[in-house]
Coordinates of C-alpha atoms and ligand atoms in Angstrom, one line a residue:
M1 CA -25.8 -48.4 4.4
S2 CA -25.5 -44.6 6.0
K3 CA -24.0 -41.7 4.1
K4 CA -20.9 -40.8 5.6
K5 CA -20.8 -36.9 7.2
I6 CA -18.1 -34.7 5.8
L7 CA -17.7 -31.3 7.6
V8 CA -16.1 -28.5 4.9
T9 CA -14.8 -25.6 6.8
G10 CA -15.0 -22.3 4.2
A11 CA -17.7 -23.9 2.6
F12 CA -19.3 -20.5 1.6
G13 CA -16.0 -20.1 -0.6
F14 CA -14.9 -20.5 -4.3
I15 CA -13.6 -23.7 -4.0
G16 CA -15.5 -24.5 -0.5
S17 CA -19.3 -24.0 -2.1
N18 CA -18.0 -25.6 -5.9
L19 CA -16.6 -28.8 -3.7
V20 CA -20.1 -28.7 -0.7
E21 CA -22.1 -29.5 -4.1
Y22 CA -19.8 -31.9 -5.4
L23 CA -19.9 -34.0 -2.5
V24 CA -23.3 -33.9 -2.5
E25 CA -23.4 -35.2 -5.6
N26 CA -21.3 -38.2 -4.5
N27 CA -23.8 -39.4 -2.3
Y28 CA -22.1 -37.2 1.3
Q29 CA -24.2 -35.8 3.9
V30 CA -22.0 -32.5 4.3
L31 CA -21.8 -30.1 7.1
A32 CA -20.9 -26.5 5.7
F33 CA -19.5 -24.4 7.8
D34 CA -18.4 -20.7 7.6
R35 CA -17.9 -17.3 9.2
Y36 CA -20.9 -16.3 11.6
N37 CA -23.0 -13.9 10.1
S38 CA -25.9 -11.6 11.3
D39 CA -27.8 -12.3 8.4
S40 CA -27.6 -16.3 8.6
S41 CA -26.4 -15.5 5.1
Y42 CA -25.0 -18.8 3.5
G43 CA -23.4 -17.2 0.4
Y44 CA -22.4 -18.9 -2.6
L45 CA -24.7 -21.5 -1.2
E46 CA -27.7 -19.5 -0.8
N47 CA -28.9 -20.5 -4.1
S48 CA -27.8 -24.4 -4.2
K49 CA -30.1 -26.4 -5.8
Y50 CA -29.0 -28.8 -3.2
F51 CA -29.7 -25.8 -0.3
N52 CA -32.2 -28.6 1.2
D53 CA -29.5 -31.1 1.3
I54 CA -27.3 -29.5 2.6
E55 CA -26.2 -29.0 7.0
F56 CA -24.9 -25.7 7.9
I57 CA -23.4 -24.3 10.4
L58 CA -21.7 -20.4 10.8
G59 CA -19.2 -20.1 13.6
D60 CA -15.4 -19.1 13.1
I61 CA -12.6 -20.9 12.5
R62 CA -10.4 -18.7 14.6
D63 CA -13.1 -20.4 17.6
Y64 CA -11.9 -23.8 19.0
D65 CA -15.7 -23.8 20.4
S66 CA -17.2 -24.1 17.6
V67 CA -15.6 -26.1 15.1
N68 CA -14.9 -28.5 17.8
K69 CA -18.4 -28.7 18.1
A70 CA -18.7 -28.4 14.3
L71 CA -16.5 -31.8 14.3
K72 CA -18.6 -33.9 17.0
N73 CA -20.6 -36.8 14.4
C74 CA -18.4 -35.8 11.4
S75 CA -16.4 -39.4 9.4
I76 CA -14.8 -36.8 7.6
C77 CA -13.2 -32.9 7.6
I78 CA -11.8 -31.1 4.8
H79 CA -10.3 -28.0 5.8
L80 CA -10.1 -25.2 3.4
A81 CA -11.1 -21.9 5.9
A82 CA -8.4 -19.5 4.9
L83 CA -8.0 -16.0 4.2
I84 CA -6.1 -16.2 0.7
G85 CA -6.0 -13.0 -0.7
I86 CA -1.6 -11.9 -0.9
P87 CA -1.2 -8.1 -0.8
Y88 CA -4.5 -8.5 2.1
S89 CA -1.1 -10.3 3.7
Y90 CA 1.2 -7.6 3.8
I91 CA -1.9 -5.3 5.4
S92 CA -2.4 -7.4 8.2
P93 CA -0.2 -10.5 8.7
I94 CA -1.9 -11.4 12.6
A95 CA -4.8 -12.2 11.0
Y96 CA -3.7 -14.8 8.2
L97 CA -2.0 -16.0 11.4
K98 CA -5.0 -16.4 13.4
T99 CA -7.2 -17.4 10.8
N100 CA -5.0 -20.0 8.9
L101 CA -1.9 -21.2 11.2
E102 CA -4.6 -21.2 14.8
G103 CA -7.7 -22.1 12.4
T104 CA -5.9 -25.7 11.1
Y105 CA -4.6 -25.7 15.6
N106 CA -8.3 -25.8 16.3
V107 CA -8.7 -28.1 13.1
L108 CA -6.1 -30.4 14.6
E109 CA -6.3 -30.0 18.0
S110 CA -10.5 -30.8 17.4
I111 CA -9.5 -34.5 15.9
K112 CA -7.0 -35.3 18.1
N113 CA -9.7 -36.6 20.9
L114 CA -12.7 -37.1 18.8
N115 CA -12.8 -40.5 16.3
T116 CA -12.8 -38.9 13.2
E117 CA -11.5 -41.0 10.6
Q118 CA -9.8 -38.8 8.1
V119 CA -9.0 -34.8 7.7
I120 CA -7.2 -33.2 4.7
I121 CA -5.4 -29.5 5.4
T122 CA -5.9 -27.3 2.2
S123 CA -2.4 -26.2 1.3
T124 CA -1.0 -23.8 -1.8
S125 CA 1.5 -23.9 -4.6
E126 CA 2.5 -20.7 -3.1
V127 CA 4.6 -22.0 -0.4
Y128 CA 7.2 -22.5 -3.1
G129 CA 7.9 -19.2 -3.7
T130 CA 9.1 -19.1 -7.0
A131 CA 10.0 -22.2 -9.0
Q132 CA 13.8 -23.2 -8.6
S133 CA 13.2 -25.6 -10.9
I134 CA 10.1 -27.1 -12.9
P135 CA 8.1 -28.7 -11.9
I136 CA 7.7 -28.6 -8.6
D137 CA 7.9 -31.9 -7.1
E138 CA 6.5 -32.4 -3.2
K139 CA 10.3 -31.9 -1.9
H140 CA 11.0 -28.7 -3.8
R141 CA 12.5 -26.1 -0.8
L142 CA 10.1 -23.9 0.4
N143 CA 10.4 -20.4 0.0
A144 CA 7.7 -18.0 2.2
Q145 CA 7.6 -15.1 -0.3
S146 CA 4.7 -13.7 1.8
P147 CA 2.8 -13.9 5.2
Y148 CA 0.3 -15.8 3.2
A149 CA 2.6 -18.0 2.2
A150 CA 3.5 -18.2 5.6
S151 CA 0.9 -18.5 7.2
K152 CA 0.0 -22.1 4.8
I153 CA 3.9 -23.6 5.8
S154 CA 3.2 -23.3 9.1
A155 CA -0.3 -25.0 8.8
D156 CA 0.7 -27.3 6.5
H157 CA 4.4 -28.3 9.2
L158 CA 1.5 -28.0 12.5
G159 CA -0.4 -30.5 10.7
L160 CA 2.6 -33.1 9.8
S161 CA 3.7 -32.9 13.4
Y162 CA 0.2 -33.8 14.6
Y163 CA 0.4 -36.9 12.5
N164 CA 3.3 -38.2 13.5
S165 CA 3.5 -37.1 17.5
F166 CA -0.5 -37.9 17.8
D167 CA -1.0 -40.0 14.8
I168 CA -4.0 -38.0 13.8
P169 CA -5.5 -39.0 10.1
L170 CA -4.1 -36.2 7.9
K171 CA -3.7 -35.8 4.7
I172 CA -2.2 -32.2 3.1
I173 CA -3.4 -32.3 -0.5
R174 CA -1.4 -28.5 -2.1
P175 CA -3.3 -27.3 -5.3
F176 CA -1.9 -25.5 -7.6
N177 CA -3.7 -21.8 -9.3
T178 CA -7.0 -23.0 -9.5
Y179 CA -9.4 -20.9 -11.2
G180 CA -13.3 -21.5 -12.3
P181 CA -17.0 -20.6 -11.0
R182 CA -17.3 -18.1 -7.8
Q183 CA -13.7 -17.4 -7.6
S184 CA -13.0 -13.8 -5.9
A185 CA -12.7 -10.9 -8.6
R186 CA -8.9 -10.4 -6.8
A187 CA -7.2 -13.5 -8.6
I188 CA -5.9 -13.2 -11.9
I189 CA -8.5 -14.5 -14.2
P190 CA -11.2 -13.1 -13.2
T191 CA -9.5 -9.7 -13.0
I192 CA -8.1 -10.1 -16.2
I193 CA -12.6 -11.2 -17.8
L194 CA -14.7 -8.4 -15.8
Q195 CA -11.8 -5.9 -16.6
C196 CA -12.5 -7.1 -20.8
L197 CA -16.3 -6.9 -19.8
N198 CA -15.5 -3.2 -18.7
A199 CA -15.7 0.4 -20.4
D200 CA -12.5 1.2 -20.4
N201 CA -9.9 0.5 -23.1
E202 CA -7.0 -0.6 -21.0
L203 CA -6.7 -3.9 -19.0
K204 CA -4.7 -3.1 -15.6
L205 CA -2.3 -5.8 -14.1
G206 CA 0.9 -6.1 -11.9
N207 CA 3.8 -8.3 -12.9
L208 CA 3.4 -8.9 -16.8
H209 CA 6.0 -11.9 -16.6
V210 CA 4.3 -14.6 -14.3
Q211 CA 3.7 -17.9 -15.4
R212 CA 1.2 -20.2 -13.7
D213 CA -0.6 -23.5 -13.6
F214 CA -4.4 -23.4 -13.6
T215 CA -7.0 -26.0 -12.5
Y216 CA -10.5 -25.7 -13.0
V217 CA -12.7 -26.0 -10.0
L218 CA -14.2 -29.8 -10.2
D219 CA -11.0 -30.7 -11.2
L220 CA -9.8 -29.6 -8.2
C221 CA -13.5 -31.1 -6.2
D222 CA -12.8 -34.0 -8.0
A223 CA -9.4 -35.0 -6.3
Y224 CA -10.3 -34.4 -3.2
L225 CA -12.8 -37.2 -3.7
K226 CA -10.2 -39.3 -5.0
A227 CA -8.3 -38.7 -1.4
I228 CA -10.8 -39.2 0.7
K229 CA -11.7 -42.4 -0.6
C230 CA -7.9 -43.4 -1.0
N231 CA -6.1 -45.5 2.0
E232 CA -2.6 -44.4 1.3
L233 CA -2.0 -40.4 1.3
Y234 CA -1.7 -39.8 5.2
G235 CA 1.0 -37.7 6.3
E236 CA 2.2 -37.0 3.3
I237 CA 1.6 -34.1 1.2
F238 CA 0.4 -34.6 -2.8
N239 CA 1.0 -31.6 -5.2
V240 CA -2.8 -31.4 -7.0
G241 CA -2.0 -29.5 -10.9
S242 CA -2.7 -29.2 -14.3
N243 CA 1.5 -29.7 -14.9
Q244 CA 0.8 -27.0 -17.9
M245 CA 2.7 -23.3 -17.7
I246 CA 0.9 -20.9 -19.2
N247 CA 2.6 -17.1 -19.1
L248 CA -0.1 -14.3 -18.4
N249 CA 0.2 -12.7 -21.6
R250 CA -0.8 -16.1 -24.0
L251 CA -3.2 -16.4 -20.7
I252 CA -4.7 -12.8 -22.0
E253 CA -4.6 -14.1 -25.2
I254 CA -7.6 -16.6 -24.6
I255 CA -9.8 -14.4 -23.3
F256 CA -9.2 -12.1 -25.6
S257 CA -10.5 -13.7 -28.2
K258 CA -12.9 -16.0 -26.2
I259 CA -14.6 -12.7 -25.1
N260 CA -13.6 -11.0 -28.9
I261 CA -12.0 -7.7 -27.6
R262 CA -8.8 -6.5 -27.1
K263 CA -6.9 -3.6 -25.0
K264 CA -4.0 -2.0 -24.0
I265 CA -2.3 -3.4 -21.7
L266 CA -1.0 -1.9 -18.6
S267 CA 1.2 -2.8 -15.3
D268 CA -0.2 -0.7 -13.1
N269 CA 2.4 -0.2 -10.2
A270 CA -0.8 0.1 -7.3
R271 CA -0.4 -3.7 -8.7
I272 CA 2.8 -4.5 -9.1
R273 CA 4.2 -6.6 -5.9
K274 CA 7.5 -6.2 -4.4
K275 CA 10.0 -8.0 -6.3
E276 CA 11.0 -10.8 -3.8
S277 CA 7.4 -11.1 -2.6
E278 CA 6.4 -12.1 -6.6
V279 CA 6.3 -15.3 -7.3
E280 CA 7.2 -15.6 -10.9
R281 CA 5.9 -19.6 -12.0
L282 CA 4.7 -22.2 -10.8
Q283 CA 4.4 -25.3 -12.3
A284 CA 3.2 -28.9 -10.9
D285 CA 4.4 -31.8 -11.2
N286 CA 1.0 -33.7 -9.8
S287 CA 2.8 -37.3 -10.6
K288 CA 2.4 -38.4 -6.4
F289 CA -1.1 -37.6 -6.4
V290 CA -1.4 -39.2 -10.0
K291 CA 0.6 -42.4 -8.9
F292 CA -1.8 -43.0 -5.3
T293 CA -5.0 -41.7 -6.8
E294 CA -5.1 -42.3 -11.1
W295 CA -6.0 -38.6 -10.4
S296 CA -6.2 -36.1 -13.7
P297 CA -7.6 -33.4 -14.5
K298 CA -10.8 -33.2 -17.8
I299 CA -11.4 -29.8 -18.0
S300 CA -8.6 -27.8 -20.4
L301 CA -8.0 -24.9 -19.8
D302 CA -10.0 -23.5 -22.9
E303 CA -12.9 -24.9 -22.0
G304 CA -12.4 -24.3 -18.3
I305 CA -12.2 -20.0 -19.3
E306 CA -15.5 -20.5 -21.6
K307 CA -17.4 -21.8 -19.1
T308 CA -15.6 -18.6 -16.1
I309 CA -16.7 -15.7 -18.9
K310 CA -20.4 -17.6 -19.1
W311 CA -20.7 -18.1 -14.8
I312 CA -19.1 -13.8 -14.9
K313 CA -21.2 -12.6 -17.1
E314 CA -24.4 -14.4 -15.9
N315 CA -23.7 -13.0 -12.1
H316 CA -21.9 -9.5 -13.0
H317 CA -24.3 -8.0 -10.5
R318 CA -21.9 -9.6 -8.3
F319 CA -18.6 -7.2 -8.9
N320 CA -17.8 -3.4 -9.3
K321 CA -16.0 -4.2 -12.7
N322 CA -14.1 -0.7 -11.9
I323 CA -12.6 -1.6 -8.5
Y324 CA -8.6 -2.9 -7.6
Y325 CA -9.8 -6.0 -4.9
V326 CA -7.0 -7.0 -2.9
Ligands
NAD1 N1 -8.1 -20.6 -5.0 C1 -6.8 -21.2 -5.5 O1 -6.3 -20.4 -6.9 C2 -6.0 -21.6 -4.5 C3 -5.4 -22.2 -5.0 C4 -4.4 -23.5 -3.5 C5 -4.8 -23.4 -2.1 N2 -6.1 -22.8 -2.4 C6 -6.6 -22.7 -0.7 O2 -7.8 -23.3 -0.4 C7 -8.6 -22.7 0.3 C8 -10.1 -22.0 0.0 O3 -9.8 -20.9 -1.0 P1 -10.8 -20.2 -1.8 O4 -9.5 -20.1 -3.0 O5 -11.8 -21.1 -1.7 O6 -10.7 -18.7 -0.8 P2 -11.8 -18.2 -0.6 O7 -11.9 -17.0 0.0 O8 -12.9 -18.1 -1.6 O9 -13.0 -19.1 0.8 C9 -12.3 -19.2 1.8 C10 -13.2 -19.4 2.6 O10 -13.1 -19.3 4.0 C11 -13.9 -18.2 4.8 N3 -13.3 -18.3 5.6 C12 -12.2 -16.9 6.5 N4 -11.8 -16.7 7.5 C13 -12.9 -17.5 8.6 C14 -13.0 -17.5 9.6 N5 -12.5 -16.9 10.5 N6 -14.3 -18.2 9.9 C15 -14.4 -19.5 9.3 N7 -14.8 -19.5 7.7 C16 -13.8 -18.8 7.7 C17 -14.2 -17.5 4.2 O11 -15.7 -16.8 4.4 C18 -14.1 -18.3 2.9 O12 -15.9 -18.6 2.6 C19 -7.9 -21.5 0.7 O13 -7.1 -22.6 2.4 C20 -6.2 -21.7 0.0 O14 -5.7 -21.4 1.3 C21 -7.0 -21.9 -3.2

């Protein structure tokens, strides 16, 4: 039987590159789509051990023609391409609408006109805003506390409207915070690890009172695989998270002990968000997704942090340890 071809958008990024490799390992043919660049650089897939098994296409998610062309001849689409940094969404909100909303429109509109078997859109737990009650199930109210969250809520709803209006084979996965090798230094776990590895005596962070629910990236990749294989997820949204909430101080303690270091923890004004924009706590209720797919995360936070520290140590040349990434 010939392999099913999956288009992964945002394939060179953190989740995308891990997912492409995971899909190849699980016998799918993958077309990796990411932003055109004149060096023909394939990001984290450049040095992948599966490089020769992956097809590549450079384009722009904001451009209907390149998305439509990439989708032709693919049975499945997993849509990840997005701008994801919250601080940068304060600086350039329109870029988030063009990439995250119009980019999703380009995927949906293409699917509407093609015979694609299924499309999985990637949402985010940021759409809930600070939890009103925990754990958060899919009925929790939505609250856009940043332009990033607003762009993702809009994209989710555009997707649902295409399902309702045009019967497109849509599934929506809503990951909570994901971490692991290849994540940008903007995210909280790499930020802490990198600062622990530099020469400063201080660890500079933003709001020290946040609480989050973390999933290791390969567990999220497995959730996508289970979502592809499940025949029942159409037209609905599914939380993917560990159901465990951890506060920042505990997270820092774990990383300090793994690296065997202690630093003074400072709340840096430049990193603090406006109160109304700060999502204070997130904890998933993943039971709806688990009920349909029997997914369960396999990698503990302890083990996942060890793997992430190892990867950052081996790849420290990729990061400038002394700047604040937004
Ligand atoms: N990382 C998390 O904790 C997390 C949690 C929930 C949801 N998500 C969602 O998962 C998806 C992937 O996030 P990530 O953490 O891997 O981010 P990332 O920034 O590492 O990856 C995003 C990818 O999208 C690509 N991209 C951006 N603009 C593009 C354009 N105009 N055309 C083509 N490609 C473009 C980037 O080049 C990049 O490779 C996003 O949709 C994000 O909202 C991430």
